[in-house]
Each structure stands twice: as C-alpha cells, then as structure tokens.
Short mmCIF file of C-alpha atoms in Angstrom, two decimals:
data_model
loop_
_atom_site.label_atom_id
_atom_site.label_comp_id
_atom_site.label_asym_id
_atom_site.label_seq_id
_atom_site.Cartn_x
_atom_site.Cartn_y
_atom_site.Cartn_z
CA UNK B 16 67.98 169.39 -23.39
CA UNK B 17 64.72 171.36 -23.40
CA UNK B 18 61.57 169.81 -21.80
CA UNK B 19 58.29 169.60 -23.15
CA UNK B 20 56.32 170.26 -20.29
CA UNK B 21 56.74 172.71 -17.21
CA UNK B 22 55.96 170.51 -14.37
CA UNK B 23 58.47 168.23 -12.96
CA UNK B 24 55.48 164.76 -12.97
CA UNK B 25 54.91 165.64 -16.66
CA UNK B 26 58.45 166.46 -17.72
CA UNK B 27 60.26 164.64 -20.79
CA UNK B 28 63.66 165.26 -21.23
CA UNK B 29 64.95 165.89 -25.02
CA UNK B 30 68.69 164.13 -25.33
CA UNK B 31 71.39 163.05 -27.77
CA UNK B 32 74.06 160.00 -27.69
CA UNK B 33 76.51 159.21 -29.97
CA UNK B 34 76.44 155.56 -31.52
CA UNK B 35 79.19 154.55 -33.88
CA UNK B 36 80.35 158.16 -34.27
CA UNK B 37 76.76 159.18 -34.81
CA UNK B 38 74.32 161.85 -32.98
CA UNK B 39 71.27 159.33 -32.29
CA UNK B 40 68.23 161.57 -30.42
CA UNK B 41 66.56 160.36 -27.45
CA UNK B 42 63.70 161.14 -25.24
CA UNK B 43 64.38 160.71 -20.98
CA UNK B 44 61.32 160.11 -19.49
CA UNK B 45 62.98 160.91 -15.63
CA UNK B 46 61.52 158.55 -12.72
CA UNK B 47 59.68 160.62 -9.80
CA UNK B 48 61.34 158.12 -7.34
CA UNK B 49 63.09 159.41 -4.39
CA UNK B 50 65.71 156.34 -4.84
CA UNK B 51 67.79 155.59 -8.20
CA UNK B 52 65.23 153.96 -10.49
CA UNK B 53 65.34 151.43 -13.60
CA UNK B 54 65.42 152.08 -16.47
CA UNK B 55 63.53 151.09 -19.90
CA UNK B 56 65.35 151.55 -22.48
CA UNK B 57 62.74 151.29 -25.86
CA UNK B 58 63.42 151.22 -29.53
CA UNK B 59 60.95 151.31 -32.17
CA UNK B 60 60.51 148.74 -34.95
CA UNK B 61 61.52 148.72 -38.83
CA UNK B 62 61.75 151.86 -39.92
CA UNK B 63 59.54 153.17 -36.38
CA UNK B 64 60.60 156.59 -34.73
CA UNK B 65 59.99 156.97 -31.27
CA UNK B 66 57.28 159.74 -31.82
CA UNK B 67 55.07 157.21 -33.45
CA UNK B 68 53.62 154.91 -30.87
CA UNK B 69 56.03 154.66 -28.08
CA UNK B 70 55.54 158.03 -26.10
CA UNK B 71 52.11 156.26 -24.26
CA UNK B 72 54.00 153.37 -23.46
CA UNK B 73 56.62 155.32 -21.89
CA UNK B 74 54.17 157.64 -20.09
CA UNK B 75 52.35 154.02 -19.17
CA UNK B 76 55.56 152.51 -17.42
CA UNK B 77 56.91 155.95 -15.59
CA UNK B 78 53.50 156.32 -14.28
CA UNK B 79 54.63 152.92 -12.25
CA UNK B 80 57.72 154.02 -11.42
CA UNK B 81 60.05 153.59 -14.15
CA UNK B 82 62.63 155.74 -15.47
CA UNK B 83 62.32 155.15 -19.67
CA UNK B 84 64.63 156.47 -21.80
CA UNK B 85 63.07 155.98 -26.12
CA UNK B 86 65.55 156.78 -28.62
CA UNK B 87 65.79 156.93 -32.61
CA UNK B 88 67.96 154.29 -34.38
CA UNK B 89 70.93 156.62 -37.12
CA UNK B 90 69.15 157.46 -40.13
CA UNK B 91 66.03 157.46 -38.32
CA UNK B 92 63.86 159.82 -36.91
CA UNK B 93 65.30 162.71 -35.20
CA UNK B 94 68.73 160.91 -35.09
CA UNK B 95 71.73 162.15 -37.44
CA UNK B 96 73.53 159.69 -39.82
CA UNK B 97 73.21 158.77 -43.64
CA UNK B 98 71.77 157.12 -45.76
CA UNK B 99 68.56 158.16 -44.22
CA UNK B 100 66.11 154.96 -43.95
CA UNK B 101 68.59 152.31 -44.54
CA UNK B 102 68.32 149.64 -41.95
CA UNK B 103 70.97 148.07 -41.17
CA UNK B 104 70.71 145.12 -38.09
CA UNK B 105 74.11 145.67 -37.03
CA UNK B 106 73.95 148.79 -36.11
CA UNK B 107 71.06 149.14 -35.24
CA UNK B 108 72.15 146.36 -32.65
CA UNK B 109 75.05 148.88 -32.01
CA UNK B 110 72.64 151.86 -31.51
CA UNK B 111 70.47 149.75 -28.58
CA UNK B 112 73.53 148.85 -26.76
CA UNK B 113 75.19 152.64 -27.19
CA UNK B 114 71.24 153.67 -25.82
CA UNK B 115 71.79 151.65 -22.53
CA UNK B 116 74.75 152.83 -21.58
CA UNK B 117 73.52 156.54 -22.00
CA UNK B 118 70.54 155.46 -20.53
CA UNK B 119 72.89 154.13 -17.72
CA UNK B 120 74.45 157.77 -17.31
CA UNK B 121 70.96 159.81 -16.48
CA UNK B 122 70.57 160.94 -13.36
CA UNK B 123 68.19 159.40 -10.88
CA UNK B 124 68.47 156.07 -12.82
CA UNK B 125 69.94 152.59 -11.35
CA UNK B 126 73.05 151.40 -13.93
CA UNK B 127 72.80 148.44 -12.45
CA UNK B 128 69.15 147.72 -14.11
CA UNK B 129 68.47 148.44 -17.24
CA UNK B 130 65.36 147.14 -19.05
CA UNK B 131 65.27 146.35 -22.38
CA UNK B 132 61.03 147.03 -24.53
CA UNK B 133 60.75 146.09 -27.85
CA UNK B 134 58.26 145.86 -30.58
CA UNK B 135 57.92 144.10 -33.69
CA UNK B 136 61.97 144.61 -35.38
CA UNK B 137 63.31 145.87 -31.72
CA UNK B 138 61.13 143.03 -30.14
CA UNK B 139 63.75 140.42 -32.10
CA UNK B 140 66.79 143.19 -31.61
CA UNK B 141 66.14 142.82 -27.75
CA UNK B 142 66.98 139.13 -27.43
CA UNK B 143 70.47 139.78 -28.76
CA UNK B 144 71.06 142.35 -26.39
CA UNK B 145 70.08 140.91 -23.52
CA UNK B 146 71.67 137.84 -24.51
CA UNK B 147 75.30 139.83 -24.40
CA UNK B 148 74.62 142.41 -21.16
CA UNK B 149 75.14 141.48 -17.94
CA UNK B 150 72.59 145.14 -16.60
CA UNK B 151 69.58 143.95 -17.56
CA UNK B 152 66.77 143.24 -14.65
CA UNK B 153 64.60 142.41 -17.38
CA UNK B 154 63.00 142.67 -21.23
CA UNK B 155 59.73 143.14 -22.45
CA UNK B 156 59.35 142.47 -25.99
CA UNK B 157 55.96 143.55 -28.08
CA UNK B 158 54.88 141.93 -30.90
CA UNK B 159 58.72 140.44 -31.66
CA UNK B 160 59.91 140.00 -35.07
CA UNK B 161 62.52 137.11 -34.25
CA UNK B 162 62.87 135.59 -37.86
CA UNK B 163 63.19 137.49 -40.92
CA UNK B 164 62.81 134.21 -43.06
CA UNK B 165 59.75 132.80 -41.34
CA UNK B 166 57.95 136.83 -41.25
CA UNK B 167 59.16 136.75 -45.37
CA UNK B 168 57.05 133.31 -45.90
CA UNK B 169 54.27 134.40 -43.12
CA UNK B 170 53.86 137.60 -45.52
CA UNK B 171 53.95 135.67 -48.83
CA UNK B 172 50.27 135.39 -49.59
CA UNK B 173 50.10 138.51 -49.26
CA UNK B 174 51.96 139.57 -52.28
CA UNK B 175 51.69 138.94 -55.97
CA UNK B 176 54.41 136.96 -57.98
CA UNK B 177 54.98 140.63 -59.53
CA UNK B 178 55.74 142.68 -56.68
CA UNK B 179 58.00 139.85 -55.16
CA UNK B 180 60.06 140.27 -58.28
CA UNK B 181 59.86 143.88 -57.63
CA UNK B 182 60.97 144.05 -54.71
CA UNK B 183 63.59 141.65 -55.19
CA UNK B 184 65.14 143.72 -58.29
CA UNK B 185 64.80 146.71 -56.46
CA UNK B 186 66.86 145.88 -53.51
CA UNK B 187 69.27 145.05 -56.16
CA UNK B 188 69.39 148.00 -57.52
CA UNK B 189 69.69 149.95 -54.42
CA UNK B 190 72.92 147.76 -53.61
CA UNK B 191 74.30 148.54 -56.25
CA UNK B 192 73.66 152.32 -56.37
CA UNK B 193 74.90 152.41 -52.95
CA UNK B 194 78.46 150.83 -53.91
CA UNK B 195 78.52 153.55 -56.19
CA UNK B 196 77.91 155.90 -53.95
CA UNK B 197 74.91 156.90 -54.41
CA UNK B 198 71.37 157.41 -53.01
CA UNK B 199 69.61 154.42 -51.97
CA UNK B 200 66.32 153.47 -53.86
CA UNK B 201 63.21 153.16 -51.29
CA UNK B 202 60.21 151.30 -50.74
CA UNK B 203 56.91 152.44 -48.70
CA UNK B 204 57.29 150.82 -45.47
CA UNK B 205 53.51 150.26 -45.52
CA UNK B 206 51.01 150.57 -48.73
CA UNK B 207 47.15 149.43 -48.86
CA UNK B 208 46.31 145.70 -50.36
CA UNK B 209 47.94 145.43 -53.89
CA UNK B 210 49.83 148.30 -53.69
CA UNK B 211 53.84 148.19 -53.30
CA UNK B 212 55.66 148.32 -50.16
CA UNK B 213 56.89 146.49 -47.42
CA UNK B 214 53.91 145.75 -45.06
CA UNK B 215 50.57 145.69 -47.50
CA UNK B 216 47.83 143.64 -44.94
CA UNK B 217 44.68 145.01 -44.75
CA UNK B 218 44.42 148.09 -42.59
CA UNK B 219 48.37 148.04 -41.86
CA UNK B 220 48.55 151.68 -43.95
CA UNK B 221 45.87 153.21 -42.15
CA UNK B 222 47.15 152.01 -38.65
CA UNK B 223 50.82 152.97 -39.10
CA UNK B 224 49.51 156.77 -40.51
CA UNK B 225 47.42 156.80 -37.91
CA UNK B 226 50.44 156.41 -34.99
CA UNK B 227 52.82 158.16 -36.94
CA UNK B 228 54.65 160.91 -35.83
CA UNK B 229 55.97 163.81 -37.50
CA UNK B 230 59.34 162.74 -37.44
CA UNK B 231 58.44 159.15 -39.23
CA UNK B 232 58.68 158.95 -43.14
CA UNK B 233 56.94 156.24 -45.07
CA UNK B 234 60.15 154.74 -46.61
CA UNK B 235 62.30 152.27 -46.18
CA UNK B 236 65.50 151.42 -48.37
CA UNK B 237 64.59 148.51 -50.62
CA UNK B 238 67.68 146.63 -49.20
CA UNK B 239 65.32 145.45 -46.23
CA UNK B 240 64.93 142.14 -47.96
CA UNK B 241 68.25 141.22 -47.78
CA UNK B 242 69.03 142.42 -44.12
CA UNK B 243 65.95 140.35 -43.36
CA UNK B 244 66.40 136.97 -44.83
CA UNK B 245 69.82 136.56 -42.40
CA UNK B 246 67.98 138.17 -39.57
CA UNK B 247 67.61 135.42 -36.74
CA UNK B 248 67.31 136.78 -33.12
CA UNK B 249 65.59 133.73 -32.13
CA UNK B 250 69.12 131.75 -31.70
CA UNK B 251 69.95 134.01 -28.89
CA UNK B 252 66.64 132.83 -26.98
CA UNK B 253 68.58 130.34 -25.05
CA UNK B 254 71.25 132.01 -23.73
CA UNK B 255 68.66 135.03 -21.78
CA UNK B 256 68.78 134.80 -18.05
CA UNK B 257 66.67 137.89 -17.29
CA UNK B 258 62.80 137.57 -16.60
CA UNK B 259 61.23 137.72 -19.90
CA UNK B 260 57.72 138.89 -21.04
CA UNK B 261 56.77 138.18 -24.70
CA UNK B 262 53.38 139.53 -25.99
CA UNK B 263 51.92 138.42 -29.08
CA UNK B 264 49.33 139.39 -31.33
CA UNK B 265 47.43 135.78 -32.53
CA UNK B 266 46.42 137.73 -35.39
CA UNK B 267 49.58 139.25 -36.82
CA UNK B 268 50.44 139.26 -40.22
CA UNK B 269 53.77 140.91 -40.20
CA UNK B 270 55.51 139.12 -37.60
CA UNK B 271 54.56 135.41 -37.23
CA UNK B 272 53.11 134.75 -33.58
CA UNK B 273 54.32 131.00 -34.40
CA UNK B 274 58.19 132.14 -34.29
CA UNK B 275 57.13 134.51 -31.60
CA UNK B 276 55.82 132.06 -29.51
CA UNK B 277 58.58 129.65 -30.25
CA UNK B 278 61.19 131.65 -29.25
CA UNK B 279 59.58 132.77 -25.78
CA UNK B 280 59.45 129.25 -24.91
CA UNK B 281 63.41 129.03 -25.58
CA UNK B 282 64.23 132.44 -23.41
CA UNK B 283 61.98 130.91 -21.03
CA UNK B 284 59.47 134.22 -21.03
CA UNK B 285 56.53 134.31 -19.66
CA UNK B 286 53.68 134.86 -22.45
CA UNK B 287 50.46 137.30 -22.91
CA UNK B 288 48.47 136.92 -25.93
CA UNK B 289 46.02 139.58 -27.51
CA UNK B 290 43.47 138.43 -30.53
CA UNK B 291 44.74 141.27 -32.39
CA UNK B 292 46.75 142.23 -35.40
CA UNK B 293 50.65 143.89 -35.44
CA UNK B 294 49.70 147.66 -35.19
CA UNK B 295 46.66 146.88 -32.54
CA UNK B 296 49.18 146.95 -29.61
CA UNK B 297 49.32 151.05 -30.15
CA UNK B 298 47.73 153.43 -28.58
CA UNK B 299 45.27 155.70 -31.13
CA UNK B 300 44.89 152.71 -33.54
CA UNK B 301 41.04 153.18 -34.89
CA UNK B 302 38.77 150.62 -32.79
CA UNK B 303 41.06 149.15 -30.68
CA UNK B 304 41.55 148.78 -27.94
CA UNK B 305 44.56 147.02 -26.88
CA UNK B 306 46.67 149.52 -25.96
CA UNK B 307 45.49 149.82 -22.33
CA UNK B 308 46.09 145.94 -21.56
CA UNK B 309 49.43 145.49 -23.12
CA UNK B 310 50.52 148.61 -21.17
CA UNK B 311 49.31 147.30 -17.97
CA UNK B 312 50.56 143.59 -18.79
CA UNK B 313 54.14 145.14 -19.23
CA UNK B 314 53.43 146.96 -15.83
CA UNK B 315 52.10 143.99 -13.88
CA UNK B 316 55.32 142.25 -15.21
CA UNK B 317 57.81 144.42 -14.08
CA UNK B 318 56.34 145.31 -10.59
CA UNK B 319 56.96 141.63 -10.29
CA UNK B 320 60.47 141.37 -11.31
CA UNK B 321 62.16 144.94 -11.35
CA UNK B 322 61.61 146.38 -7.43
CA UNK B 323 61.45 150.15 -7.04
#
C-alpha cells in the first residue's frame, strides 16, 4: 500500500483484509523497534471510521513503541461491503477478529501479542474478543459501551415520547425494506438537542463533526435499536485473563459510566476516570483537553504490561 509520509518515523502504511468475504481497509502504523513489536489493533465506535479520532491515538501509542494497526468495520469507512452503514454486532465482531490476525501477519510485529483499543461500541466489542483469543497481551478499552439496554435507558431523558416512537417505527421499516431487498432507511448518527438521530446530548453534533473524517458519513441504519437492545458485552467480563485498562468518562451520556464501571470490576481492569463527556476523550474536540491524558494513561498502562 502507498504511505502517507516519506520518512520511515512518520510512515503509515495504507492496507486491506478480507473479513467474511469482504475488502475491510486498514491503516499499519509500523513499530520503529529493532525487535518484533506488539501490536494494537483499534476499531472505532458505532458508525466511527478510523479517520475520525483514532489516527492521534495511534500516533500516541507508536510513539512508545507500539506497532498499531486501525481498520474500518464492512460498510464503513473506506472498507467495501453493502448495505453501507448497517451495523451489524456480529460481524462487526467478525471484522475485529479477521483485523488481528492480519494485524498478526505485518512485518516487524509480535503474533504472539496482540492488543486489543476500543472506544465507546468497540470498547464493549473488545471484551468479547479478548474473552475468545488466546494472543492478546492486553486491551485497552475507551469510553466502553458494554450494554445496549442500560446506554438505551441512560439516553432516555434525552428524547421525547415522539422521536422514541420514531425511531422505533423507523427501524421497522428499514427491516422490512431490507427483507425486500431493498435500501435500508437511516438515521443521523448524531443531531443537536431535539432534533432526530441517534446521539442528540448537548454538544455531541458539534464534537463528532468536529473529529470527523472525510471518510465518516452522518448516518446510521435505523436498525441500530434493535442490534442494541441484545447487545451485552459485559457477560464476557469474567472470563478476560489479559491486563485490562477501562477509562471512563463520569460525565457520559451515551455510554453509561455505571455499566462501564461495573463491568471493569468483573474483567478485573484496572480503572482511569476523566470528568468529561463521551466525545471529550478525542483529540481536536473544542475546549478539551483530555486527549493528552487518556493517551498517556493507555501508554503508562501498556509499558507496564506489554514489554518491548
């Protein structure tokens, strides 16, 4: 793939994988150690590319060593596949383990040691898959989304009675469309208070534009709902042996710190809290300034866990 920048301590490899039969696009951020080094394998959240928020992280960890290899869930992004913007858990779940083990494959990288990042969606979709590997030297996950029922109720105030319905009879709709084979109907992932969409707290719109990449479309397929109520990552919690670090924003409104903080204590994870909201963990969020801490939090971590 072509590289972005000339020199080799700036370079970022562009690279594709195939998931479930599907071309999913990924970014190799190579290590500049001498010896095989491990590798952090990061997927974005709910409806997230990787151009929108995860490329200073990534920078962040291979300053300290780190191979990272970010890639775009199918349907996503810069990733092949239809329907476009149709999550689906399962393969999503699919696409993370089918990004390890092309992560795995790089040169200069340690197979042996993958680490798993996630935030907010991918922060639940990590405890599943490092419940089921037997690689991974370790998982950080951001601002986890680990219950789709308890984030539906944590969001509830922030809707009216009239957009619930809304959204309710649009995912309908979009089923059905869909068994007839035809387009999905969508939703804005993130609209301003009182508008319609998926995410509608206070400055959510203005913070996900703001980190947004050209690659990232405001939609999501209104089926969400439904792959959300039976979402439950937290049940894997228990069975994670790898070093753990959970960091959660006190303040979020779209994935509730509560569930967050309960499921860390299951996986055993050690714990970093930030008196911010959801989208405050990114880097070029207006008046923020979280960014920096997380990144050196997840950096601290691993330099204690993951040797070089």
């Amino acid at each position: 793939g072509g590289k972005s920048m000339s020199t080799s301590t700036d370079e970022r490899v562009d690279l594709e994988f195939i998931s479930g039969g599907v071309r999913c696009a990924a970014w190799l951020y190579p290590s500049a150690s001498p010896t095989p080094a491990p590798v952090v394998v990061m997927g974005h959240g709910a409806g997230g590319t990787k151009d929108s928020g995860l490329d200073p992280y990534a920078r962040a960890l291979r300053a300290a060593g780190y191979a990272v290899f970010a890639f775009d869930y199918r349907g996503f992004g810069e990733s092949g596949g239809v329907p476009r913007q149709r999550i689906s858990m399962r393969n999503q779940i699919a696409d993370y383990h089918a990004a390890c083990e092309a992560a795995a494959r790089q040169p200069g990288v340690d197979p042996t040691r993958i680490i798993l990042w996630g935030v907010s969606q991918s922060g639940g979709h990590v405890f599943e898959v490092g419940a089921s590997r037997d690689d991974v030297a370790a998982i950080i996950a951001v601002v986890p989304m680990v219950n789709g029922l308890a984030a539906a109720r944590h969001g509830l105030p922030l809707h009216t009675p009239a957009s619930i319905l809304r959204s309710t009879t649009t995912g309908w709709r979009s089923s059905a469309r869909q068994r007839m084979g035809k387009d999905p109907v969508t939703i804005p992932i993130v609209a301003r208070p009182g508008e319609f969409g998926a995410l509608t707290a206070p400055g959510y719109y203005e913070a996900a534009t703001e980190t947004a990449g050209p690659s990232w479309r405001n939609e999501i397929d209104a089926t969400i709902g439904t792959e959300l109520a039976s979402y439950r990552p937290a049940k894997f919690a228990k069975q994670i042996t790898a070093p753990m670090l959970v960091q959660i924003a006190d303040l979020d409104q779209g994935a509730p710190p509560q569930a967050a903080a309960k499921a860390a204590f299951a996986a055993r994870a050690e714990v970093r809290h930030y008196p911010c909201d959801h989208f405050d963990i990114f880097a070029g969020v207006s008046g923020n300034n979280w960014f920096e801490r997380c990144a050196q939090h997840e950096v601290d971590f691993l330099r204690r866990h993951v040797a070089l």
